[in-house]
mmCIF file of C-alpha atoms in Angstrom:
data_model
loop_
_atom_site.group_PDB
_atom_site.id
_atom_site.type_symbol
_atom_site.label_atom_id
_atom_site.label_comp_id
_atom_site.label_asym_id
_atom_site.label_seq_id
_atom_site.Cartn_x
_atom_site.Cartn_y
_atom_site.Cartn_z
ATOM 1 C CA MET K 1 104.428 -34.586 38.375
ATOM 2 C CA LEU K 2 103.655 -37.498 40.718
ATOM 3 C CA LYS K 3 101.312 -35.332 42.793
ATOM 4 C CA SER K 4 99.531 -34.196 39.624
ATOM 5 C CA ASN K 5 99.071 -37.795 38.443
ATOM 6 C CA LEU K 6 97.690 -38.831 41.836
ATOM 7 C CA SER K 7 95.244 -35.916 41.872
ATOM 8 C CA ARG K 8 93.890 -37.073 38.511
ATOM 9 C CA ALA K 9 93.780 -40.734 39.541
ATOM 10 C CA TRP K 10 92.090 -40.576 42.943
ATOM 11 C CA PRO K 11 88.519 -39.795 41.702
ATOM 12 C CA GLY K 12 88.555 -42.943 39.565
ATOM 13 C CA ILE K 13 90.009 -45.076 42.344
ATOM 14 C CA LEU K 14 87.481 -43.715 44.843
ATOM 15 C CA THR K 15 84.544 -44.260 42.473
ATOM 16 C CA ALA K 16 85.636 -47.828 41.696
ATOM 17 C CA ALA K 17 86.086 -48.599 45.394
ATOM 18 C CA LEU K 18 82.674 -47.158 46.315
ATOM 19 C CA LEU K 19 80.950 -49.131 43.561
ATOM 20 C CA ALA K 20 82.626 -52.335 44.699
ATOM 21 C CA LEU K 21 81.646 -51.653 48.313
ATOM 22 C CA VAL K 22 78.009 -50.860 47.433
ATOM 23 C CA PHE K 23 77.497 -54.041 45.416
ATOM 24 C CA ALA K 24 79.398 -56.153 47.945
ATOM 25 C CA LEU K 25 77.108 -54.996 50.763
ATOM 26 C CA ALA K 26 73.873 -54.739 48.728
ATOM 27 C CA PRO K 27 72.890 -58.445 49.098
ATOM 28 C CA MET K 28 72.710 -57.944 52.871
ATOM 29 C CA GLY K 29 69.804 -55.538 52.456
ATOM 30 C CA TYR K 30 68.322 -56.741 49.179
ATOM 31 C CA GLY K 31 67.951 -60.431 48.517
ATOM 32 C CA ASN K 32 67.508 -60.402 44.743
ATOM 33 C CA THR K 33 71.123 -60.922 43.748
ATOM 34 C CA SER K 34 70.104 -61.748 40.178
ATOM 35 C CA LEU K 35 68.786 -58.211 39.701
ATOM 36 C CA LEU K 36 71.901 -56.756 41.316
ATOM 37 C CA PHE K 37 74.065 -58.866 39.018
ATOM 38 C CA MET K 38 72.183 -57.635 35.951
ATOM 39 C CA MET K 39 72.469 -54.033 37.122
ATOM 40 C CA MET K 40 76.243 -54.470 37.350
ATOM 41 C CA THR K 41 76.248 -56.107 33.934
ATOM 42 C CA PHE K 42 74.526 -53.095 32.380
ATOM 43 C CA ILE K 43 76.819 -50.669 34.198
ATOM 44 C CA VAL K 44 79.749 -52.502 32.617
ATOM 45 C CA LEU K 45 78.119 -52.556 29.174
ATOM 46 C CA ALA K 46 77.140 -48.878 29.352
ATOM 47 C CA GLN K 47 80.671 -47.991 30.420
ATOM 48 C CA GLY K 48 82.207 -50.204 27.740
ATOM 49 C CA LEU K 49 80.034 -48.560 25.086
ATOM 50 C CA ASN K 50 81.030 -45.182 26.542
ATOM 51 C CA LEU K 51 84.699 -46.019 25.934
ATOM 52 C CA LEU K 52 83.941 -46.173 22.230
ATOM 53 C CA TYR K 53 81.087 -43.757 21.609
ATOM 54 C CA GLY K 54 81.877 -41.253 24.344
ATOM 55 C CA PHE K 55 85.493 -40.802 23.267
ATOM 56 C CA THR K 56 85.525 -41.567 19.531
ATOM 57 C CA GLY K 57 81.980 -40.816 18.384
ATOM 58 C CA TYR K 58 81.443 -44.326 16.971
ATOM 59 C CA LEU K 59 78.022 -45.617 18.058
ATOM 60 C CA PRO K 60 77.890 -49.463 17.847
ATOM 61 C CA PHE K 61 74.268 -50.558 17.459
ATOM 62 C CA GLY K 62 75.523 -54.147 17.396
ATOM 63 C CA TYR K 63 77.524 -53.904 20.627
ATOM 64 C CA VAL K 64 75.676 -56.976 21.872
ATOM 65 C CA GLY K 65 77.671 -59.026 19.362
ATOM 66 C CA PHE K 66 80.761 -58.756 21.575
ATOM 67 C CA PHE K 67 78.707 -59.656 24.649
ATOM 68 C CA GLY K 68 77.298 -62.770 22.987
ATOM 69 C CA THR K 69 80.701 -63.746 21.615
ATOM 70 C CA GLY K 70 82.196 -63.610 25.107
ATOM 71 C CA ALA K 71 79.365 -65.707 26.544
ATOM 72 C CA TYR K 72 79.667 -68.401 23.902
ATOM 73 C CA ALA K 73 83.466 -68.431 23.965
ATOM 74 C CA ALA K 74 83.372 -69.161 27.695
ATOM 75 C CA ALA K 75 80.643 -71.773 27.227
ATOM 76 C CA LEU K 76 82.516 -73.611 24.476
ATOM 77 C CA MET K 77 85.719 -73.641 26.522
ATOM 78 C CA VAL K 78 83.834 -75.368 29.343
ATOM 79 C CA MET K 79 81.741 -77.760 27.234
ATOM 80 C CA LYS K 80 84.244 -78.782 24.577
ATOM 81 C CA LEU K 81 87.641 -78.321 26.209
ATOM 82 C CA HIS K 82 86.631 -78.812 29.863
ATOM 83 C CA ALA K 83 88.693 -75.739 30.692
ATOM 84 C CA PRO K 84 88.867 -74.348 34.241
ATOM 85 C CA VAL K 85 86.700 -71.354 35.065
ATOM 86 C CA TRP K 86 89.513 -68.800 34.909
ATOM 87 C CA ALA K 87 90.499 -69.931 31.400
ATOM 88 C CA ALA K 88 86.883 -69.887 30.234
ATOM 89 C CA MET K 89 86.401 -66.345 31.565
ATOM 90 C CA LEU K 90 89.621 -65.180 29.933
ATOM 91 C CA SER K 91 88.496 -66.587 26.586
ATOM 92 C CA GLY K 92 85.523 -64.191 26.571
ATOM 93 C CA PRO K 93 87.452 -60.937 26.067
ATOM 94 C CA LEU K 94 90.026 -62.642 23.845
ATOM 95 C CA ALA K 95 87.325 -63.952 21.488
ATOM 96 C CA SER K 96 85.582 -60.585 21.420
ATOM 97 C CA MET K 97 88.839 -58.813 20.622
ATOM 98 C CA ALA K 98 89.475 -61.307 17.818
ATOM 99 C CA VAL K 99 86.033 -60.528 16.369
ATOM 100 C CA ALA K 100 86.741 -56.804 16.778
ATOM 101 C CA LEU K 101 89.983 -57.205 14.817
ATOM 102 C CA ILE K 102 88.128 -58.985 12.012
ATOM 103 C CA LEU K 103 85.556 -56.191 11.992
ATOM 104 C CA GLY K 104 88.269 -53.529 12.186
ATOM 105 C CA PRO K 105 87.640 -52.321 8.603
ATOM 106 C CA LEU K 106 84.231 -51.077 9.793
ATOM 107 C CA LEU K 107 86.099 -48.219 11.474
ATOM 108 C CA ARG K 108 86.664 -46.773 8.009
ATOM 109 C CA LEU K 109 82.957 -45.985 8.019
ATOM 110 C CA SER K 110 81.393 -43.238 10.097
ATOM 111 C CA GLY K 111 78.066 -42.109 11.459
ATOM 112 C CA ALA K 112 75.005 -44.141 10.557
ATOM 113 C CA TYR K 113 76.994 -46.296 8.098
ATOM 114 C CA PHE K 114 79.204 -47.617 10.902
ATOM 115 C CA SER K 115 76.242 -48.163 13.237
ATOM 116 C CA ILE K 116 74.236 -50.104 10.661
ATOM 117 C CA ALA K 117 77.214 -52.186 9.534
ATOM 118 C CA ASN K 118 78.006 -53.039 13.143
ATOM 119 C CA LEU K 119 74.389 -54.036 13.727
ATOM 120 C CA ALA K 120 74.489 -56.311 10.676
ATOM 121 C CA ALA K 121 77.702 -57.930 11.937
ATOM 122 C CA SER K 122 76.098 -58.758 15.287
ATOM 123 C CA GLN K 123 73.152 -60.339 13.513
ATOM 124 C CA ILE K 124 75.504 -62.482 11.431
ATOM 125 C CA LEU K 125 77.133 -63.729 14.634
ATOM 126 C CA PHE K 126 73.700 -64.557 16.036
ATOM 127 C CA PHE K 127 72.666 -66.530 12.948
ATOM 128 C CA VAL K 128 75.936 -68.469 12.949
ATOM 129 C CA VAL K 129 75.655 -69.423 16.620
ATOM 130 C CA SER K 130 71.949 -70.333 16.403
ATOM 131 C CA ASN K 131 72.317 -72.356 13.207
ATOM 132 C CA PRO K 132 70.760 -75.830 13.813
ATOM 133 C CA HIS K 133 73.445 -77.397 11.615
ATOM 134 C CA LEU K 134 76.066 -76.254 14.146
ATOM 135 C CA ALA K 135 74.185 -77.650 17.128
ATOM 136 C CA ASP K 136 76.970 -80.175 17.812
ATOM 137 C CA ILE K 137 79.402 -77.277 18.267
ATOM 138 C CA THR K 138 77.475 -74.269 19.572
ATOM 139 C CA GLY K 139 74.278 -75.908 20.741
ATOM 140 C CA GLY K 140 72.431 -74.085 17.961
ATOM 141 C CA PRO K 141 68.988 -72.750 18.920
ATOM 142 C CA TYR K 142 68.846 -75.234 21.801
ATOM 143 C CA GLY K 143 71.237 -73.251 23.946
ATOM 144 C CA VAL K 144 74.022 -74.325 26.297
ATOM 145 C CA LYS K 145 74.163 -75.681 29.833
ATOM 146 C CA LEU K 146 77.069 -74.977 32.168
ATOM 147 C CA ASP K 147 75.819 -76.568 35.373
ATOM 148 C CA ARG K 148 79.293 -78.030 36.003
ATOM 149 C CA ILE K 149 80.702 -74.594 36.827
ATOM 150 C CA PHE K 150 77.534 -72.948 38.179
ATOM 151 C CA ALA K 151 78.644 -70.662 41.040
ATOM 152 C CA PRO K 152 76.391 -67.622 41.551
ATOM 153 C CA THR K 153 78.350 -66.270 44.524
ATOM 154 C CA ALA K 154 81.737 -66.471 42.805
ATOM 155 C CA SER K 155 80.416 -65.020 39.548
ATOM 156 C CA TYR K 156 78.748 -62.177 41.479
ATOM 157 C CA ALA K 157 82.074 -61.357 43.140
ATOM 158 C CA ALA K 158 83.843 -61.491 39.770
ATOM 159 C CA MET K 159 81.329 -59.034 38.309
ATOM 160 C CA ILE K 160 82.038 -56.631 41.189
ATOM 161 C CA VAL K 161 85.708 -56.730 40.219
ATOM 162 C CA LEU K 162 84.819 -56.111 36.567
ATOM 163 C CA VAL K 163 82.658 -53.092 37.477
ATOM 164 C CA ALA K 164 85.585 -51.612 39.398
ATOM 165 C CA LEU K 165 88.105 -52.350 36.626
ATOM 166 C CA THR K 166 85.856 -50.886 33.932
ATOM 167 C CA THR K 167 85.439 -47.739 36.010
ATOM 168 C CA LEU K 168 89.218 -47.394 36.291
ATOM 169 C CA VAL K 169 89.615 -47.842 32.525
ATOM 170 C CA ALA K 170 86.987 -45.145 31.896
ATOM 171 C CA ALA K 171 88.802 -42.860 34.340
ATOM 172 C CA TYR K 172 92.024 -43.435 32.398
ATOM 173 C CA PHE K 173 90.276 -42.562 29.148
ATOM 174 C CA ARG K 174 88.833 -39.447 30.772
ATOM 175 C CA HIS K 175 92.061 -37.960 32.123
ATOM 176 C CA SER K 176 94.951 -39.420 30.125
ATOM 177 C CA ARG K 177 96.620 -38.052 27.016
ATOM 178 C CA PHE K 178 95.271 -41.092 25.212
ATOM 179 C CA GLY K 179 91.701 -40.076 26.022
ATOM 180 C CA GLN K 180 92.366 -36.476 25.080
ATOM 181 C CA GLY K 181 93.686 -37.684 21.757
ATOM 182 C CA LEU K 182 90.550 -39.743 21.180
ATOM 183 C CA ARG K 183 88.330 -36.727 21.853
ATOM 184 C CA ALA K 184 90.433 -34.616 19.496
ATOM 185 C CA MET K 185 89.961 -37.280 16.807
ATOM 186 C CA ALA K 186 86.206 -37.306 17.383
ATOM 187 C CA ASP K 187 86.031 -33.523 16.990
ATOM 188 C CA ASP K 188 88.248 -33.284 13.914
ATOM 189 C CA PRO K 189 90.112 -36.413 12.724
ATOM 190 C CA VAL K 190 91.932 -34.574 9.937
ATOM 191 C CA SER K 191 93.379 -31.948 12.257
ATOM 192 C CA ALA K 192 94.232 -34.647 14.802
ATOM 193 C CA GLU K 193 96.187 -36.601 12.207
ATOM 194 C CA MET K 194 98.003 -33.458 11.121
ATOM 195 C CA SER K 195 98.960 -32.949 14.784
ATOM 196 C CA ALA K 196 100.815 -36.298 14.738
ATOM 197 C CA ILE K 197 98.081 -38.192 16.593
ATOM 198 C CA PRO K 198 98.054 -41.843 15.382
ATOM 199 C CA VAL K 199 94.362 -41.795 14.512
ATOM 200 C CA VAL K 200 94.022 -45.323 13.129
ATOM 201 C CA ARG K 201 95.969 -47.017 15.914
ATOM 202 C CA MET K 202 94.250 -45.147 18.753
ATOM 203 C CA ARG K 203 90.808 -45.697 17.278
ATOM 204 C CA LEU K 204 91.547 -49.426 16.983
ATOM 205 C CA MET K 205 92.780 -49.571 20.582
ATOM 206 C CA ALA K 206 89.548 -47.983 21.829
ATOM 207 C CA TRP K 207 87.541 -50.411 19.673
ATOM 208 C CA LEU K 208 89.415 -53.430 21.073
ATOM 209 C CA THR K 209 89.149 -52.215 24.663
ATOM 210 C CA SER K 210 85.399 -51.674 24.316
ATOM 211 C CA ALA K 211 85.011 -55.141 22.783
ATOM 212 C CA ALA K 212 87.057 -56.763 25.569
ATOM 213 C CA VAL K 213 84.850 -55.180 28.241
ATOM 214 C CA ALA K 214 81.684 -56.539 26.608
ATOM 215 C CA GLY K 215 83.281 -59.950 26.032
ATOM 216 C CA LEU K 216 84.308 -60.351 29.660
ATOM 217 C CA ALA K 217 80.857 -59.207 30.794
ATOM 218 C CA GLY K 218 79.341 -61.862 28.519
ATOM 219 C CA ALA K 219 81.614 -64.568 29.916
ATOM 220 C CA LEU K 220 80.694 -63.689 33.509
ATOM 221 C CA TYR K 221 77.018 -63.579 32.531
ATOM 222 C CA ALA K 222 77.296 -67.112 31.112
ATOM 223 C CA TRP K 223 78.999 -68.293 34.301
ATOM 224 C CA ASN K 224 76.299 -66.748 36.494
ATOM 225 C CA LEU K 225 73.302 -67.837 34.413
ATOM 226 C CA SER K 226 74.605 -71.352 33.604
ATOM 227 C CA VAL K 227 71.810 -72.086 31.086
ATOM 228 C CA PHE K 228 71.093 -69.716 28.203
ATOM 229 C CA TYR K 229 70.052 -69.528 24.559
ATOM 230 C CA PRO K 230 71.358 -67.457 21.626
ATOM 231 C CA ASP K 231 68.365 -65.118 21.924
ATOM 232 C CA ALA K 232 69.418 -64.226 25.474
ATOM 233 C CA VAL K 233 72.986 -63.114 24.756
ATOM 234 C CA PHE K 234 72.542 -61.732 21.233
ATOM 235 C CA SER K 235 69.298 -59.852 21.902
ATOM 236 C CA LEU K 236 69.311 -56.389 20.338
ATOM 237 C CA GLN K 237 67.574 -55.160 23.467
ATOM 238 C CA ILE K 238 70.916 -55.456 25.257
ATOM 239 C CA SER K 239 72.496 -52.990 22.819
ATOM 240 C CA VAL K 240 69.509 -50.663 23.032
ATOM 241 C CA LEU K 241 69.504 -50.612 26.838
ATOM 242 C CA ALA K 242 73.289 -50.093 27.024
ATOM 243 C CA ILE K 243 73.025 -47.152 24.612
ATOM 244 C CA VAL K 244 70.040 -45.620 26.426
ATOM 245 C CA PHE K 245 71.679 -46.027 29.842
ATOM 246 C CA ALA K 246 74.932 -44.421 28.669
ATOM 247 C CA LEU K 247 73.152 -41.527 26.929
ATOM 248 C CA PHE K 248 70.807 -40.967 29.868
ATOM 249 C CA GLY K 249 73.718 -40.499 32.268
ATOM 250 C CA GLY K 250 76.008 -38.718 29.829
ATOM 251 C CA VAL K 251 78.744 -40.127 27.617
ATOM 252 C CA GLY K 252 82.333 -38.941 27.683
ATOM 253 C CA THR K 253 82.312 -39.028 31.499
ATOM 254 C CA VAL K 254 82.953 -41.717 34.099
ATOM 255 C CA LEU K 255 79.937 -41.103 36.312
ATOM 256 C CA GLY K 256 77.400 -40.673 33.497
ATOM 257 C CA PRO K 257 77.033 -44.342 32.442
ATOM 258 C CA ILE K 258 77.089 -45.471 36.088
ATOM 259 C CA ILE K 259 74.275 -43.084 37.030
ATOM 260 C CA GLY K 260 72.310 -43.835 33.868
ATOM 261 C CA ALA K 261 72.527 -47.614 34.184
ATOM 262 C CA GLY K 262 71.878 -47.623 37.935
ATOM 263 C CA LEU K 263 68.837 -45.342 37.836
ATOM 264 C CA LEU K 264 67.223 -46.574 34.628
ATOM 265 C CA TYR K 265 67.717 -50.267 35.289
ATOM 266 C CA ALA K 266 66.179 -49.887 38.750
ATOM 267 C CA LEU K 267 63.305 -47.926 37.194
ATOM 268 C CA TYR K 268 63.045 -50.482 34.388
ATOM 269 C CA ASN K 269 62.377 -53.243 36.906
ATOM 270 C CA ALA K 270 60.191 -51.141 39.200
ATOM 271 C CA ILE K 271 57.843 -50.163 36.364
ATOM 272 C CA GLY K 272 57.817 -53.695 35.003
ATOM 273 C CA ILE K 273 56.672 -55.038 38.389
ATOM 274 C CA SER K 274 54.324 -52.289 39.588
ATOM 275 C CA ALA K 275 52.704 -51.237 36.294
ATOM 276 C CA PRO K 276 53.493 -53.817 33.600
ATOM 277 C CA GLN K 277 50.491 -52.745 31.497
ATOM 278 C CA TYR K 278 51.961 -49.250 31.163
ATOM 279 C CA PHE K 279 55.589 -50.308 31.004
ATOM 280 C CA GLN K 280 56.285 -49.532 27.349
ATOM 281 C CA LEU K 281 54.417 -46.211 27.513
ATOM 282 C CA ILE K 282 56.131 -44.907 30.648
ATOM 283 C CA TYR K 283 59.601 -46.027 29.615
ATOM 284 C CA GLY K 284 59.107 -44.652 26.102
ATOM 285 C CA VAL K 285 58.021 -41.252 27.451
ATOM 286 C CA LEU K 286 61.122 -41.157 29.640
ATOM 287 C CA ILE K 287 63.401 -41.820 26.681
ATOM 288 C CA VAL K 288 61.667 -39.216 24.505
ATOM 289 C CA GLY K 289 61.949 -36.708 27.336
ATOM 290 C CA LEU K 290 65.669 -37.453 27.580
ATOM 291 C CA VAL K 291 66.233 -36.808 23.886
ATOM 292 C CA MET K 292 64.199 -33.592 23.913
ATOM 293 C CA PHE K 293 65.301 -31.968 27.173
ATOM 294 C CA LEU K 294 68.572 -33.602 28.204
ATOM 295 C CA PRO K 295 70.379 -34.658 25.002
ATOM 296 C CA GLU K 296 73.717 -34.629 26.845
ATOM 297 C CA GLY K 297 72.414 -36.675 29.767
ATOM 298 C CA ILE K 298 71.757 -36.016 33.416
ATOM 299 C CA VAL K 299 75.300 -34.791 34.012
ATOM 300 C CA SER K 300 74.545 -31.815 31.743
ATOM 301 C CA LEU K 301 72.402 -30.431 34.592
ATOM 302 C CA LEU K 302 75.665 -29.978 36.483
ATOM 303 C CA THR K 303 77.903 -28.894 33.619
ATOM 304 C CA ARG K 304 75.439 -26.128 32.691
ATOM 305 C CA ARG K 305 76.107 -24.687 36.127
ATOM 306 C CA GLY K 306 79.853 -24.770 35.632
ATOM 307 C CA ILE K 307 80.414 -27.934 37.674
ATOM 308 C CA ASN K 308 83.090 -30.176 36.214
ATOM 309 C CA VAL K 309 81.675 -33.714 36.153
ATOM 310 C CA PHE K 310 84.166 -36.556 36.539
#
């Protein structure tokens, strides 16, 4: 039994270790650490979204709401309570999980109804945070400034750890009985419930885990950026990119979101720099091509040939 568990665990451990090593050494050969940090951020967000959509079938259009909540929770802990960095970072996932619990009834919806309701919830969070009447608390539309804790090197290292941890969580979802139960629920929730699978509890656990990942990513983003506005952390573009990156690589796998986020974010920046006038056209054509020819992502090129993708 122990040997079997180790054989299932080592691919996730190896992948997490390789990712950590790549991003730890990358600044030695590429000086733009801000771009590397954002690439890691989107790998985490794509993987966090994969934990929900890839294993339960719930597609959260408003996933950015958890990201923004984590960023502002960390910021408020620093500005209002003068909390140490570790406490501020911890408040990110805790606040996002609290919001996820409040929004738990949305899980009673399905398909487009859930996606739209989740999108509306994220917009409500944005309007609350950016409300000028709450400027004394949240900074309102004027944003927040965390220069007291600004530490780009430390926050970069913390994001490396988060990338590795998120990869390990995705590997657990992929190979554990818990993950198998989630996939069974996604395929047929009625049959899963009749098979004594606690559908409601497991679905909520996946929802909270996904929210915690985004919340911690948001907190680390706030720490790294130091100065930001509501538009930056509640932008719907963040949700869109996380969804596209996850789908491009292939959801329901561990490697899919990593490949999708790594390749597309690099391409996103390359096109934006080399051919900004054609950026929207080229990127749009790529996305349309994905939907038409690779609806299950890049990893489907391997699975069609009988290769089991981790």
